[in-house]
Amino acid sequence: MKNLEQLREIADRTLGGLNATPELRYAIQMKALKQQRRKAQTLVFAKIAAPSLCALLLLSLILFPSGKLGTSNPPSITSLPLGQLQDKGAEDVALIGEVAVSNTRRSSESGIWASSSTGSFPLLGVNGRYYRMIVSPSSVSSSSVGQSIGKVQEYTTEPSLSDTGIISSNCVNAGDDVYAYNGLSGTFVCAKVNGELRLFQRVSFNGHATIAHESLSDTLQLSGHIVSLSISGIGSVSDSAVAEELFSKLVQNASYESSGSIQTSSVLTIHLKEGISAQMLVSDDRLAACGVWSCPEFISAFKSAVNQ
């Protein structure tokens, strides 16, 4: 190993001819300055881009919660208020409150109830009780109309946001009268829609169903008026006496479950001697109109009556 005294001599031989001229010093400084500028530009870009990237990531999580961007068949969301019937298909539908999320759009039926074209179905809210418009018959005679129960105080396209302590509607004009239906006021009300007197049946809406200790018979006051019963997919009972017995079994044995609705493609239609009908949705031993009710006794008795 060479002595340290020889270090200067070795350096001179190795770096021979290399002089620290002002030009060389300037080139070294410029190179260092360019590197510093590149680092500063990178830092500035990162500070600018970071919020945008975070916003883009948040937006993608909102629009594509499954995390699969760019899929060819995104889910569709269809409003399903009470009484909206969903045809059964190959794919399952998950009900969340009053909204159904499915991977394909399906046609829907509402039986005799008016369907919801945009937003909520045509309805009347009367001090916390809700009534859905019936499409058959398309109008009722003035002789069937009872006393006025009040005037519509608010016309709104968002009835779910209306005060439950007033009379409101998304289809009846503000200032128009709402009438009881003679002999069936607990089940039906009437009001003019586009100049025609229309019939409305008591139903659930937006988590509102029965009030206080109301029973099914309070919301379906039909005893003594029944001509026949029919359940789609099961059959019909046309003997009025048998139909009355079956209805009595229903209102006496039904057990209240919830203020929501059920997913089904089957309906119970209750035909009345007044020439009008009431309706309930049917799924297994559960029925829904104003609230969801369980009554296996009625379903079993109805099937037996159909098969006789």
Short mmCIF file of N, CA, C and O in Angstrom, two decimals, residues 137 144 181-184 188 222 224-227 271-277:
data_model
loop_
_atom_site.label_atom_id
_atom_site.label_comp_id
_atom_site.label_asym_id
_atom_site.label_seq_id
_atom_site.Cartn_x
_atom_site.Cartn_y
_atom_site.Cartn_z
N PRO A 137 -112.60 0.73 -12.38
CA PRO A 137 -113.06 1.53 -13.52
C PRO A 137 -112.27 2.83 -13.69
O PRO A 137 -111.65 3.31 -12.75
N SER A 144 -122.12 7.72 -6.35
CA SER A 144 -121.35 6.90 -5.40
C SER A 144 -120.55 7.76 -4.44
O SER A 144 -119.95 7.25 -3.49
N TYR A 181 -116.22 7.45 -0.28
CA TYR A 181 -117.03 6.62 -1.18
C TYR A 181 -118.16 6.03 -0.35
O TYR A 181 -117.92 5.43 0.70
N ASN A 182 -119.38 6.18 -0.82
CA ASN A 182 -120.55 5.76 -0.05
C ASN A 182 -120.46 4.31 0.41
O ASN A 182 -120.31 3.39 -0.41
N GLY A 183 -120.53 4.08 1.71
CA GLY A 183 -120.56 2.75 2.28
C GLY A 183 -119.21 2.08 2.39
O GLY A 183 -119.09 1.04 3.06
N LEU A 184 -118.17 2.64 1.79
CA LEU A 184 -116.85 2.01 1.79
C LEU A 184 -115.76 3.04 2.08
O LEU A 184 -114.65 2.97 1.54
N PHE A 188 -111.94 3.32 0.38
CA PHE A 188 -111.82 4.12 -0.84
C PHE A 188 -112.12 5.60 -0.57
O PHE A 188 -112.89 5.95 0.32
N LEU A 222 -114.94 -4.13 3.72
CA LEU A 222 -115.63 -4.68 2.55
C LEU A 222 -116.67 -5.75 2.88
O LEU A 222 -117.37 -6.22 1.99
N GLY A 224 -119.86 -7.77 3.51
CA GLY A 224 -121.22 -7.54 3.08
C GLY A 224 -121.33 -6.96 1.68
O GLY A 224 -122.44 -6.78 1.17
N HIS A 225 -120.19 -6.70 1.05
CA HIS A 225 -120.19 -6.11 -0.30
C HIS A 225 -119.54 -7.04 -1.34
O HIS A 225 -119.49 -6.69 -2.51
N ILE A 226 -119.07 -8.21 -0.90
CA ILE A 226 -118.23 -9.03 -1.78
C ILE A 226 -119.07 -9.94 -2.68
O ILE A 226 -119.98 -10.63 -2.22
N VAL A 227 -118.73 -9.94 -3.96
CA VAL A 227 -119.38 -10.80 -4.96
C VAL A 227 -118.52 -12.02 -5.25
O VAL A 227 -119.01 -13.15 -5.31
N HIS A 271 -113.88 -8.51 -5.78
CA HIS A 271 -114.92 -7.89 -6.61
C HIS A 271 -116.14 -7.57 -5.74
O HIS A 271 -116.63 -8.42 -4.99
N LEU A 272 -116.63 -6.35 -5.87
CA LEU A 272 -117.71 -5.86 -5.01
C LEU A 272 -119.00 -5.63 -5.79
O LEU A 272 -118.97 -5.40 -7.01
N LYS A 273 -120.12 -5.68 -5.08
CA LYS A 273 -121.42 -5.54 -5.74
C LYS A 273 -121.64 -4.13 -6.29
O LYS A 273 -122.51 -3.92 -7.13
N GLU A 274 -120.83 -3.17 -5.85
CA GLU A 274 -120.93 -1.80 -6.37
C GLU A 274 -120.32 -1.68 -7.76
O GLU A 274 -120.38 -0.60 -8.37
N GLY A 275 -119.74 -2.77 -8.26
CA GLY A 275 -119.12 -2.73 -9.58
C GLY A 275 -117.67 -2.28 -9.57
O GLY A 275 -117.07 -2.04 -10.64
N ILE A 276 -117.10 -2.18 -8.39
CA ILE A 276 -115.69 -1.82 -8.26
C ILE A 276 -114.95 -2.96 -7.58
O ILE A 276 -115.57 -3.95 -7.14
N SER A 277 -113.64 -2.85 -7.47
CA SER A 277 -112.84 -3.91 -6.86
C SER A 277 -111.76 -3.30 -5.98
O SER A 277 -111.31 -2.16 -6.19
#
